[in-house]
Short mmCIF file of C-alpha atoms (C1' of nucleotides) in Angstrom, two decimals:
data_model
loop_
_atom_site.label_atom_id
_atom_site.label_comp_id
_atom_site.label_asym_id
_atom_site.label_seq_id
_atom_site.Cartn_x
_atom_site.Cartn_y
_atom_site.Cartn_z
CA UNK T 1 227.02 -40.70 43.28
CA UNK T 2 224.81 -40.20 40.28
CA UNK T 3 221.11 -39.71 40.66
CA UNK T 4 220.38 -43.22 39.36
CA UNK T 5 222.94 -44.74 41.74
CA UNK T 6 221.42 -42.83 44.59
CA UNK T 7 217.98 -44.14 43.82
CA UNK T 8 219.22 -47.71 43.52
CA UNK T 9 220.79 -47.46 46.97
CA UNK T 10 217.75 -45.82 48.48
CA UNK T 11 216.18 -47.60 51.43
CA UNK T 12 212.46 -46.89 51.80
CA UNK T 13 212.50 -48.27 55.33
CA UNK T 14 214.65 -45.35 56.39
CA UNK T 15 211.50 -43.29 56.67
CA UNK T 16 208.74 -43.90 59.18
CA UNK T 17 206.13 -46.21 57.70
CA UNK T 18 202.64 -44.84 57.62
CA UNK T 19 199.53 -46.42 56.22
CA UNK T 20 197.34 -44.26 54.00
CA UNK T 21 193.62 -44.78 53.74
CA UNK T 22 190.83 -43.04 51.89
CA UNK T 23 187.49 -42.38 53.56
CA UNK T 24 184.50 -41.48 51.44
CA UNK T 25 181.61 -39.29 52.47
CA UNK T 26 178.97 -40.34 49.95
CA UNK T 27 175.83 -38.23 49.93
CA UNK T 28 172.47 -38.71 48.29
CA UNK T 29 168.97 -37.44 48.80
CA UNK T 30 166.18 -39.75 49.87
CA UNK T 31 162.69 -38.45 50.49
CA UNK T 32 163.93 -34.87 50.50
CA UNK T 33 166.45 -35.60 53.25
CA UNK T 34 170.21 -35.72 52.83
CA UNK T 35 171.62 -39.18 53.54
CA UNK T 36 175.18 -40.41 54.02
CA UNK T 37 176.51 -43.88 53.30
CA UNK T 38 177.81 -45.71 56.38
CA UNK T 39 179.21 -49.19 56.87
CA UNK T 40 179.12 -51.27 60.00
CA UNK T 41 182.60 -52.39 60.90
CA UNK T 42 183.04 -56.14 61.11
CA UNK T 43 186.47 -56.17 62.71
CA UNK T 44 188.33 -54.31 65.43
CA UNK T 45 189.01 -51.59 66.08
CA UNK T 46 185.50 -50.27 66.61
CA UNK T 47 183.89 -53.58 65.59
CA UNK T 48 180.15 -53.14 65.36
CA UNK T 49 180.40 -49.38 65.14
CA UNK T 50 179.27 -47.48 62.05
CA UNK T 51 181.91 -45.70 60.02
CA UNK T 52 182.54 -44.00 56.70
CA UNK T 53 183.38 -46.44 53.92
CA UNK T 54 187.06 -46.50 53.15
CA UNK T 55 190.22 -48.53 53.18
CA UNK T 56 193.89 -48.69 52.43
CA UNK T 57 195.23 -47.46 49.16
CA UNK T 58 196.81 -50.13 47.00
CA UNK T 59 200.29 -50.07 45.54
CA UNK T 60 200.27 -48.22 42.26
CA UNK T 61 196.81 -46.79 42.88
CA UNK T 62 196.22 -43.05 42.83
CA UNK T 63 194.28 -41.48 45.70
CA UNK T 64 191.32 -40.53 43.53
CA UNK T 65 191.12 -44.00 42.07
CA UNK T 66 191.26 -45.58 45.52
CA UNK T 67 188.33 -43.43 46.65
CA UNK T 68 186.29 -44.34 43.58
CA UNK T 69 187.07 -48.01 44.13
CA UNK T 70 186.03 -47.94 47.78
CA UNK T 71 182.79 -46.25 46.86
CA UNK T 72 182.08 -48.72 44.08
CA UNK T 73 182.72 -51.65 46.40
CA UNK T 74 180.01 -50.46 48.76
CA UNK T 75 177.43 -49.22 46.31
CA UNK T 76 178.16 -50.64 42.88
CA UNK T 77 177.90 -47.07 41.61
CA UNK T 78 180.31 -46.18 38.90
CA UNK T 79 178.29 -43.89 36.67
CA UNK T 80 177.29 -40.31 37.22
CA UNK T 81 179.13 -39.99 40.48
CA UNK T 82 180.84 -36.74 41.32
CA UNK T 83 183.84 -37.34 43.58
CA UNK T 84 186.36 -34.87 44.92
CA UNK T 85 189.03 -34.73 47.55
CA UNK T 86 188.48 -33.07 50.88
CA UNK T 87 190.99 -32.85 53.71
CA UNK T 88 193.51 -35.26 55.19
CA UNK T 89 193.65 -36.37 58.80
CA UNK T 90 196.77 -37.59 60.48
CA UNK T 91 196.59 -37.25 64.26
CA UNK T 92 199.02 -39.85 65.61
CA UNK T 93 196.43 -41.55 67.79
CA UNK T 94 193.46 -41.50 65.45
CA UNK T 95 193.73 -45.25 64.83
CA UNK T 96 194.86 -47.58 67.63
CA UNK T 97 196.53 -50.01 65.23
CA UNK T 98 199.24 -47.85 63.76
CA UNK T 99 199.99 -44.49 62.27
CA UNK T 100 197.30 -43.91 59.68
CA UNK T 101 196.83 -40.86 57.51
CA UNK T 102 193.41 -40.70 55.96
CA UNK T 103 192.48 -38.72 52.88
CA UNK T 104 188.78 -37.93 52.84
CA UNK T 105 186.64 -37.71 49.74
CA UNK T 106 183.22 -36.30 49.02
CA UNK T 107 180.89 -38.10 46.62
CA UNK T 108 177.47 -37.12 45.29
CA UNK T 109 175.06 -39.48 43.65
CA UNK T 110 171.70 -38.74 42.04
CA UNK T 111 170.07 -42.12 42.52
CA UNK T 112 170.50 -44.48 45.37
CA UNK T 113 171.42 -48.07 44.65
CA UNK T 114 170.85 -50.08 47.79
CA UNK T 115 174.27 -50.28 49.38
CA UNK T 116 176.01 -53.63 49.57
CA UNK T 117 178.26 -54.58 52.43
CA UNK T 118 181.84 -54.75 51.18
CA UNK T 119 184.59 -57.14 52.12
CA UNK T 120 185.36 -55.94 55.62
CA UNK T 121 181.99 -54.41 56.45
CA UNK T 122 179.23 -56.24 58.26
CA UNK T 123 176.55 -54.02 56.77
CA UNK T 124 176.05 -50.86 54.80
CA UNK T 125 173.18 -48.38 54.81
CA UNK T 126 172.12 -44.83 53.98
CA UNK T 127 171.61 -42.77 57.13
CA UNK T 128 169.58 -39.58 57.28
CA UNK T 129 171.88 -36.74 58.19
CA UNK T 130 169.83 -35.91 61.28
CA UNK T 131 169.65 -39.48 62.57
CA UNK T 132 173.26 -40.51 62.68
CA UNK T 133 174.63 -43.18 64.98
CA UNK T 134 177.87 -42.63 66.87
CA UNK T 135 180.71 -43.07 64.41
CA UNK T 136 184.08 -44.81 64.65
CA UNK T 137 187.46 -43.06 64.68
CA UNK T 138 187.28 -39.32 63.99
CA UNK T 139 184.64 -39.85 61.34
CA UNK T 140 182.16 -37.45 62.90
CA UNK T 141 184.65 -34.67 62.40
CA UNK T 142 185.35 -35.75 58.84
CA UNK T 143 181.63 -35.89 58.09
CA UNK T 144 181.14 -32.44 59.54
CA UNK T 145 183.82 -30.99 57.33
CA UNK T 146 182.37 -32.78 54.31
CA UNK T 147 178.91 -31.39 54.92
CA UNK T 148 180.21 -27.88 55.22
CA UNK T 149 182.12 -28.31 51.98
CA UNK T 150 179.11 -29.70 50.18
CA UNK T 151 176.94 -26.83 51.37
CA UNK T 152 179.49 -24.27 50.30
CA UNK T 153 180.01 -25.89 46.91
CA UNK T 154 176.32 -25.62 46.08
CA UNK T 155 176.73 -21.90 46.33
CA UNK T 156 179.24 -21.35 43.59
CA UNK T 157 179.32 -24.51 41.46
CA UNK T 158 176.65 -26.39 39.51
CA UNK T 159 177.19 -29.38 41.82
CA UNK T 160 173.50 -29.64 42.62
CA UNK T 161 172.88 -31.01 39.15
CA UNK T 162 174.89 -34.08 40.20
CA UNK T 163 172.04 -34.92 42.61
CA UNK T 164 169.29 -34.97 40.02
CA UNK T 165 168.67 -36.93 36.83
CA UNK T 166 169.74 -36.17 33.30
CA UNK T 167 166.84 -33.76 32.95
CA UNK T 168 165.14 -32.08 35.83
CA UNK T 169 162.77 -29.34 36.83
CA UNK T 170 163.69 -26.18 38.68
CA UNK T 171 161.68 -27.44 41.64
CA UNK T 172 163.69 -30.66 41.77
CA UNK T 173 166.82 -28.58 41.82
CA UNK T 174 165.36 -26.45 44.59
CA UNK T 175 164.63 -29.51 46.67
CA UNK T 176 168.30 -30.48 46.35
CA UNK T 177 169.36 -27.15 47.77
CA UNK T 178 166.76 -27.40 50.51
CA UNK T 179 167.90 -30.89 51.48
CA UNK T 180 171.61 -30.12 51.54
CA UNK T 181 171.27 -26.76 53.23
CA UNK T 182 168.50 -27.98 55.48
CA UNK T 183 166.47 -24.83 54.82
CA UNK T 184 163.26 -23.96 53.00
CA UNK T 185 163.85 -21.62 50.08
CA UNK T 186 161.61 -19.05 48.43
CA UNK T 187 160.38 -20.84 45.29
CA UNK T 188 159.87 -17.71 43.21
CA UNK T 189 163.22 -16.14 43.99
CA UNK T 190 165.01 -19.45 43.51
CA UNK T 191 163.42 -19.86 40.11
CA UNK T 192 164.44 -16.38 39.02
CA UNK T 193 167.94 -16.85 40.31
CA UNK T 194 168.61 -20.17 38.61
CA UNK T 195 167.51 -18.87 35.24
CA UNK T 196 169.58 -15.72 35.65
CA UNK T 197 172.87 -17.57 36.13
CA UNK T 198 174.44 -18.01 32.67
CA UNK T 199 175.19 -21.62 31.83
CA UNK T 200 173.74 -23.22 34.95
CA UNK T 201 170.79 -24.90 33.25
CA UNK T 202 169.53 -24.99 29.69
CA UNK T 203 166.01 -25.69 28.58
CA UNK T 204 165.19 -28.95 26.84
CA UNK T 205 161.96 -27.52 25.46
CA UNK T 206 160.09 -30.41 27.07
CA UNK T 207 157.88 -30.52 30.11
CA UNK T 208 157.06 -33.23 32.59
CA UNK T 209 154.48 -35.78 31.41
CA UNK T 210 152.03 -34.74 34.07
CA UNK T 211 151.71 -32.36 36.95
CA UNK T 212 152.90 -33.15 40.44
CA UNK T 213 151.20 -35.93 42.42
CA UNK T 214 149.27 -33.36 44.38
CA UNK T 215 148.43 -31.11 41.47
CA UNK T 216 150.01 -28.16 39.77
CA UNK T 217 150.95 -27.54 36.15
CA UNK T 218 153.50 -29.49 34.18
CA UNK T 219 156.99 -28.18 34.82
CA UNK T 220 159.53 -27.29 32.18
CA UNK T 221 162.50 -29.62 31.94
CA UNK T 222 166.12 -28.51 31.96
CA UNK T 223 169.51 -30.16 31.72
CA UNK T 224 172.83 -29.07 33.19
CA UNK T 225 174.53 -26.26 31.29
CA UNK T 226 178.23 -25.77 30.63
CA UNK T 227 179.03 -23.41 33.49
CA UNK T 228 181.75 -24.56 35.89
CA UNK T 229 181.21 -21.70 38.28
CA UNK T 230 177.96 -19.96 39.14
CA UNK T 231 178.04 -16.25 38.65
CA UNK T 232 176.44 -14.66 40.43
CA UNK T 233 176.56 -17.27 43.17
CA UNK T 234 173.54 -18.63 45.03
CA UNK T 235 174.31 -17.58 48.54
CA UNK T 236 172.78 -19.20 51.59
CA UNK T 237 170.65 -16.96 53.75
CA UNK T 238 172.50 -15.11 56.49
CA UNK T 239 174.47 -17.32 58.83
CA UNK T 240 174.95 -14.85 61.62
CA UNK T 241 176.39 -17.38 64.02
CA UNK T 242 179.12 -18.50 61.62
CA UNK T 243 180.37 -15.05 60.80
CA UNK T 244 181.92 -14.11 64.14
CA UNK S 1 189.55 -62.58 69.88
CA UNK S 2 189.00 -59.49 71.97
CA UNK S 3 189.73 -56.06 70.62
CA UNK S 4 192.88 -55.75 72.71
CA UNK S 5 194.10 -59.18 71.63
CA UNK S 6 193.45 -58.27 68.05
CA UNK S 7 195.47 -55.11 68.34
CA UNK S 8 198.35 -56.93 70.02
CA UNK S 9 198.49 -59.42 67.15
CA UNK S 10 198.19 -56.71 64.53
CA UNK S 11 200.98 -56.53 62.00
CA UNK S 12 201.46 -53.06 60.55
CA UNK S 13 203.62 -54.47 57.74
CA UNK S 14 200.54 -56.22 56.38
CA UNK S 15 199.59 -52.95 54.72
CA UNK S 16 201.56 -51.30 51.94
CA UNK S 17 204.10 -48.90 53.40
CA UNK S 18 203.81 -45.35 52.22
CA UNK S 19 205.82 -42.36 53.25
CA UNK S 20 203.90 -39.21 54.08
CA UNK S 21 205.39 -35.78 53.59
CA UNK S 22 204.12 -32.25 54.06
CA UNK S 23 204.87 -29.56 51.50
CA UNK S 24 204.37 -25.93 52.44
CA UNK S 25 203.40 -23.14 50.08
CA UNK S 26 204.52 -20.11 52.09
CA UNK S 27 203.44 -16.77 50.68
CA UNK S 28 204.44 -13.26 51.52
CA UNK S 29 204.36 -9.92 49.78
CA UNK S 30 207.58 -8.14 48.82
CA UNK S 31 207.49 -4.87 46.98
CA UNK S 32 203.84 -5.30 46.15
CA UNK S 33 204.45 -8.65 44.48
CA UNK S 34 203.40 -12.01 45.84
CA UNK S 35 206.37 -14.22 46.61
CA UNK S 36 206.63 -17.91 47.45
CA UNK S 37 209.31 -19.61 49.51
CA UNK S 38 211.39 -22.15 47.59
CA UNK S 39 214.33 -24.29 48.58
CA UNK S 40 217.05 -25.62 46.34
CA UNK S 41 217.32 -29.37 46.70
CA UNK S 42 220.71 -30.60 47.81
CA UNK S 43 220.15 -34.29 47.20
CA UNK S 44 218.56 -36.48 44.56
CA UNK S 45 215.99 -36.76 43.28
CA UNK S 46 215.91 -33.42 41.52
CA UNK S 47 219.18 -32.27 43.09
CA UNK S 48 219.81 -28.64 42.23
CA UNK S 49 216.16 -28.04 41.32
CA UNK S 50 213.99 -25.65 43.30
CA UNK S 51 211.08 -27.10 45.25
CA UNK S 52 208.53 -26.29 47.91
CA UNK S 53 209.89 -26.68 51.42
CA UNK S 54 208.72 -29.86 53.05
CA UNK S 55 209.71 -33.19 54.45
CA UNK S 56 208.63 -36.40 56.07
CA UNK S 57 206.31 -36.37 59.00
CA UNK S 58 207.80 -37.68 62.21
CA UNK S 59 206.41 -40.45 64.38
CA UNK S 60 203.89 -39.01 66.80
CA UNK S 61 203.71 -35.71 64.95
CA UNK S 62 200.40 -34.39 63.68
CA UNK S 63 200.19 -33.16 60.08
CA UNK S 64 199.63 -29.55 61.05
CA UNK S 65 202.57 -29.63 63.41
CA UNK S 66 204.81 -31.15 60.78
CA UNK S 67 203.93 -28.36 58.37
CA UNK S 68 204.62 -25.69 60.98
CA UNK S 69 207.96 -27.33 61.82
CA UNK S 70 209.05 -27.49 58.18
CA UNK S 71 208.17 -23.86 57.71
CA UNK S 72 210.01 -22.82 60.86
CA UNK S 73 213.11 -24.75 59.80
CA UNK S 74 213.35 -22.74 56.61
CA UNK S 75 212.34 -19.33 57.85
CA UNK S 76 212.61 -19.21 61.60
CA UNK S 77 209.08 -17.84 61.59
CA UNK S 78 206.91 -19.03 64.41
CA UNK S 79 204.81 -15.99 65.23
CA UNK S 80 201.88 -14.52 63.35
CA UNK S 81 201.86 -17.19 60.69
CA UNK S 82 198.57 -18.39 59.34
CA UNK S 83 198.82 -21.99 58.17
CA UNK S 84 196.14 -24.27 56.80
CA UNK S 85 195.88 -27.54 54.99
CA UNK S 86 195.29 -27.74 51.29
CA UNK S 87 195.06 -30.92 49.22
CA UNK S 88 196.94 -34.21 49.25
CA UNK S 89 198.81 -35.69 46.31
CA UNK S 90 199.43 -39.38 45.91
CA UNK S 91 200.09 -40.33 42.30
CA UNK S 92 202.14 -43.54 42.46
CA UNK S 93 204.99 -42.16 40.38
CA UNK S 94 205.22 -38.67 41.77
CA UNK S 95 208.47 -39.47 43.57
CA UNK S 96 210.98 -41.87 42.03
CA UNK S 97 212.20 -43.16 45.39
CA UNK S 98 209.06 -44.77 46.71
CA UNK S 99 205.36 -44.29 47.18
CA UNK S 100 204.96 -40.90 48.74
CA UNK S 101 201.75 -39.15 49.67
CA UNK S 102 202.20 -35.47 50.23
CA UNK S 103 199.88 -33.23 52.20
CA UNK S 104 200.19 -29.63 51.08
CA UNK S 105 199.85 -26.60 53.33
CA UNK S 106 199.34 -22.94 52.71
CA UNK S 107 201.10 -20.38 54.92
CA UNK S 108 200.82 -16.60 54.98
CA UNK S 109 203.29 -14.32 56.64
CA UNK S 110 203.16 -10.54 57.07
CA UNK S 111 206.89 -9.90 57.29
CA UNK S 112 209.63 -11.69 55.51
CA UNK S 113 212.53 -13.00 57.52
CA UNK S 114 215.34 -13.86 55.13
CA UNK S 115 214.94 -17.58 54.58
CA UNK S 116 217.62 -19.91 55.89
CA UNK S 117 218.54 -23.10 54.11
CA UNK S 118 217.36 -26.04 56.19
CA UNK S 119 219.02 -29.39 56.76
CA UNK S 120 218.55 -30.94 53.36
CA UNK S 121 218.29 -27.79 51.30
CA UNK S 122 221.20 -26.17 49.51
CA UNK S 123 219.56 -22.77 49.53
CA UNK S 124 216.27 -21.06 50.21
CA UNK S 125 214.78 -17.90 48.72
CA UNK S 126 211.59 -15.96 48.10
CA UNK S 127 210.58 -16.05 44.44
CA UNK S 128 208.21 -13.60 42.81
CA UNK S 129 205.15 -15.46 41.64
CA UNK S 130 205.70 -14.35 38.05
CA UNK S 131 209.38 -15.30 37.93
CA UNK S 132 209.36 -18.89 39.05
CA UNK S 133 212.00 -21.42 38.10
CA UNK S 134 211.03 -24.89 36.99
CA UNK S 135 210.06 -26.84 40.08
CA UNK S 136 210.78 -30.38 41.23
CA UNK S 137 208.20 -33.18 41.50
CA UNK S 138 204.61 -32.05 40.90
CA UNK S 139 205.21 -28.87 42.85
CA UNK S 140 204.07 -26.59 40.07
CA UNK S 141 200.65 -28.17 40.25
CA UNK S 142 200.60 -27.90 44.04
CA UNK S 143 201.60 -24.27 43.87
CA UNK S 144 198.88 -23.58 41.32
CA UNK S 145 196.24 -25.08 43.57
CA UNK S 146 197.59 -23.15 46.54
CA UNK S 147 197.43 -19.84 44.70
CA UNK S 148 193.87 -20.44 43.64
CA UNK S 149 192.93 -21.30 47.21
CA UNK S 150 194.65 -18.22 48.57
CA UNK S 151 192.89 -16.01 46.06
CA UNK S 152 189.53 -17.53 46.86
CA UNK S 153 190.05 -17.26 50.60
CA UNK S 154 190.65 -13.53 50.38
CA UNK S 155 187.13 -13.23 49.07
CA UNK S 156 185.25 -14.58 52.03
CA UNK S 157 187.64 -14.61 54.99
CA UNK S 158 189.69 -11.90 56.71
CA UNK S 159 192.87 -13.72 55.67
CA UNK S 160 194.34 -10.61 54.11
CA UNK S 161 194.94 -9.20 57.57
CA UNK S 162 197.49 -12.01 58.05
CA UNK S 163 199.66 -10.30 55.43
CA UNK S 164 199.83 -6.94 57.14
CA UNK S 165 201.03 -5.75 60.51
CA UNK S 166 199.15 -5.47 63.77
CA UNK S 167 197.67 -2.19 62.63
CA UNK S 168 197.30 -1.19 59.03
CA UNK S 169 195.66 1.25 56.66
CA UNK S 170 192.93 0.44 54.19
CA UNK S 171 195.39 1.10 51.39
CA UNK S 172 197.84 -1.44 52.79
CA UNK S 173 195.04 -3.95 52.85
CA UNK S 174 194.15 -3.08 49.30
CA UNK S 175 197.71 -3.67 48.17
CA UNK S 176 197.50 -7.15 49.67
CA UNK S 177 194.45 -7.92 47.58
CA UNK S 178 196.08 -6.45 44.51
CA UNK S 179 199.25 -8.49 45.00
CA UNK S 180 197.49 -11.79 45.62
CA UNK S 181 194.86 -11.35 42.94
CA UNK S 182 197.34 -9.75 40.58
CA UNK S 183 194.83 -7.05 39.68
CA UNK S 184 194.51 -3.33 40.28
CA UNK S 185 191.45 -2.48 42.37
CA UNK S 186 189.30 0.64 42.52
CA UNK S 187 190.55 2.42 45.63
CA UNK S 188 187.29 4.18 46.42
CA UNK S 189 185.07 1.15 46.04
CA UNK S 190 187.50 -1.01 47.99
CA UNK S 191 187.51 1.46 50.83
CA UNK S 192 183.72 1.58 50.95
CA UNK S 193 183.49 -2.18 50.78
CA UNK S 194 185.97 -2.91 53.58
CA UNK S 195 184.25 -0.55 55.99
CA UNK S 196 180.84 -1.99 55.14
CA UNK S 197 181.73 -5.56 56.11
CA UNK S 198 180.87 -6.00 59.79
CA UNK S 199 183.81 -7.12 61.90
CA UNK S 200 186.45 -7.09 59.17
CA UNK S 201 188.42 -4.17 60.52
CA UNK S 202 187.99 -1.88 63.50
CA UNK S 203 189.35 1.60 63.87
CA UNK S 204 192.20 2.29 66.28
CA UNK S 205 191.42 6.01 66.30
CA UNK S 206 195.03 6.64 65.27
CA UNK S 207 196.51 7.69 61.97
CA UNK S 208 199.86 7.09 60.36
CA UNK S 209 202.70 9.31 61.60
CA UNK S 210 203.10 10.93 58.24
CA UNK S 211 201.71 10.82 54.77
CA UNK S 212 202.90 8.40 52.11
CA UNK S 213 206.43 8.69 50.78
CA UNK S 214 205.11 10.37 47.67
CA UNK S 215 202.60 12.58 49.40
CA UNK S 216 199.00 12.32 50.44
CA UNK S 217 197.26 12.76 53.77
CA UNK S 218 197.83 10.63 56.85
CA UNK S 219 195.75 7.48 56.68
CA UNK S 220 193.55 6.14 59.46
CA UNK S 221 194.81 3.01 61.15
CA UNK S 222 192.75 -0.14 61.70
CA UNK S 223 193.27 -3.52 63.27
CA UNK S 224 191.69 -6.85 62.41
CA UNK S 225 188.14 -7.27 63.70
CA UNK S 226 186.48 -10.38 65.06
CA UNK S 227 184.78 -11.58 61.88
CA UNK S 228 185.65 -15.08 60.74
CA UNK S 229 183.73 -14.77 57.49
CA UNK S 230 183.24 -11.70 55.37
CA UNK S 231 179.65 -10.89 54.68
CA UNK S 232 179.05 -9.68 52.12
CA UNK S 233 182.11 -11.18 50.48
CA UNK S 234 184.67 -9.23 48.47
CA UNK S 235 184.34 -10.84 45.08
CA UNK S 236 187.01 -10.71 42.44
CA UNK S 237 186.06 -8.94 39.24
CA UNK S 238 184.48 -11.16 36.58
CA UNK S 239 186.57 -14.14 35.60
CA UNK S 240 184.82 -14.98 32.38
CA UNK S 241 187.36 -17.57 31.34
CA UNK S 242 186.99 -19.56 34.56
CA UNK S 243 183.24 -19.72 34.51
CA UNK S 244 182.73 -21.98 31.50
"C1'" DC O 1 131.84 -32.28 35.68
"C1'" DC O 2 133.23 -28.82 39.04
"C1'" DT O 3 135.64 -27.07 42.85
"C1'" DC O 4 139.51 -26.91 45.85
"C1'" DG O 5 144.06 -27.22 47.07
"C1'" DT O 6 148.71 -27.61 45.06
"C1'" DT O 7 152.36 -26.26 42.32
"C1'" DA O 8 155.03 -23.78 38.38
"C1'" DT O 9 155.99 -19.55 36.71
"C1'" DT O 10 156.11 -14.69 36.45
"C1'" DC O 11 155.68 -9.89 38.56
"C1'" DT O 12 156.17 -6.05 41.70
"C1'" DC O 13 158.56 -3.28 44.71
"C1'" DA O 14 161.52 -1.69 48.17
"C1'" DT O 15 166.16 -2.36 49.65
"C1'" DA O 16 170.99 -3.41 49.07
"C1'" DC O 17 175.24 -3.89 46.53
"C1'" DT O 18 178.24 -2.89 42.49
"C1'" DG O 19 181.50 -0.55 39.21
"C1'" DA O 20 182.98 3.74 37.31
"C1'" DG O 21 183.97 8.19 37.91
"C1'" DA O 22 184.45 12.66 40.31
"C1'" DT O 23 185.47 15.53 44.42
"C1'" DT O 24 187.85 17.24 48.38
"C1'" DA O 25 191.42 17.66 51.59
"C1'" DT O 26 196.03 16.62 53.14
"C1'" DC O 27 200.50 15.45 52.54
"C1'" DT O 28 205.67 15.06 50.34
"C1'" DC O 29 208.95 16.64 47.35
"C1'" DA O 30 211.29 19.68 44.30
"C1'" DT I 1 205.17 27.74 46.92
"C1'" DG I 2 203.32 24.68 43.36
"C1'" DA I 3 202.73 20.07 41.41
"C1'" DG I 4 201.70 15.57 41.94
"C1'" DA I 5 200.18 11.77 44.93
"C1'" DT I 6 197.14 9.72 48.05
"C1'" DA I 7 193.14 9.05 51.56
"C1'" DA I 8 188.57 9.41 52.12
"C1'" DT I 9 183.80 10.53 50.41
"C1'" DC I 10 180.20 11.02 47.32
"C1'" DT I 11 177.20 10.40 43.11
"C1'" DC I 12 174.77 7.75 39.92
"C1'" DA I 13 173.23 4.27 37.04
"C1'" DG I 14 172.91 -0.65 36.70
"C1'" DT I 15 172.15 -5.02 38.92
"C1'" DA I 16 170.91 -8.34 42.66
"C1'" DT I 17 168.20 -9.31 46.67
"C1'" DG I 18 164.11 -10.83 49.82
"C1'" DA I 19 159.26 -10.79 50.53
"C1'" DG I 20 155.01 -11.08 48.83
"C1'" DA I 21 151.41 -11.48 45.34
"C1'" DA I 22 149.28 -12.72 40.90
"C1'" DT I 23 148.34 -16.01 37.28
"C1'" DA I 24 147.62 -20.31 35.39
"C1'" DA I 25 147.71 -25.36 34.92
"C1'" DC I 26 146.94 -29.50 37.04
"C1'" DG I 27 145.17 -33.78 40.23
"C1'" DA I 28 141.86 -35.50 43.32
"C1'" DG I 29 137.51 -35.98 45.43
"C1'" DG I 30 133.00 -35.25 45.50
#
DNA sequence: CCTCGTTATTCTCATACTGAGATTATCTCA
DNA sequence: TGAGATAATCTCAGTATGAGAATAACGAGG
């Protein structure tokens, strides 16, 4: 049997059918606090419960595209969104309907369009990371993994610039790190560090139009540089409990 | 309709059927060179081409378990194998038979049982990472991602100890880093660094029975410590080309 | 207008980590 | 027994770090 004959005779039903979904952990910063996009489920299972936005992949649709589509359906965001794949989850009983394997994605957005409830969601909203409701499925676990990934990525990639506007001040960038890591940082050391990493930010030569709302000088404006990796990295303060 | 009624009426065929496979990138070190386990495909598509070991997940089988099973089928290894999930791949045309989403796994093994051809493989063998044949599907891309992950993980986790025996010398550990990173390392600095990371290794108080085959003193023996993260991390030398 | 509190930016300084090289002692092999 | 190899330490200069302080520019309220 030739390879083409083999393929013509091939029966897809011979293999166990599984549904594949994408779930998106979309993060933004509101009022200095990290927020995640959640949707309220309109249908069983877990009707009425909040969950990560997501849905089934479509025939002919790549995983990355499916994630971007799901995110756009809930937020209308299509521009300036960083999106990357995280892990996949496939415990046999994670969805009561059938065998579902879910590929999770992480998305960062600088501004925050008010979310819009998608087709199968009753509602959609940004939730502060420290005021989460109980989530459907195994989405708490997925969210936890996503947060850890986001925090780690800030250390060695210029990802933080995806949270701020086209141009930004060093202090704005610092507030991104503080929000995602959930820690206060030493302003002086942070400033020195950012400027010492080649290619992280480049000066625009401009400054802000005025000082901060509570005073202080005008800050210099920067834009993202061309570095893809930060070297040296910006490491989080000691995490004694995570080491052992 | 109650939730239970809804589930009873639920039709799994309403969603596009996708097959889910796991592909395993199994690495070991032979003669100081990193090797990857490959199988020769016995059936179309890509019959006769070498590929990563893998296969369809079974009903009721978790992803991690499927990966461990596939690895065991090819190598017989079940003990002392570190295995972890990498990325998922779902381009619509990545398999000519049907829509297949593949979840890739990374496995490390300290010793190297001669591989045994599994059910649907014509042959199986360890290939040196710098002498790879052309691979089936998108497996070259998967392997590339796996190598980068492995190299990165050596930096901040004690993963390297999964490549050596129960007890080991600092030099053995260094040869693991050199093989995976593909770089020679400064023996003195490496030694200092390993011993300065809390919990990475702990002394057994023993030494090797004899010196190296080409001379040199007996080396002190260590075993893996209880650290889960290395702090400070062992960073690879500058990678200028990867930064921009 | 003037002062106070706030913020951006830059320094200082002690401590820690790094790469490169050298040193010493111990072993195998010829 | 001597030569070469290797394990384990040490030195030293360069660089990165955290903590704190100094300087200066600004907004707001009297």
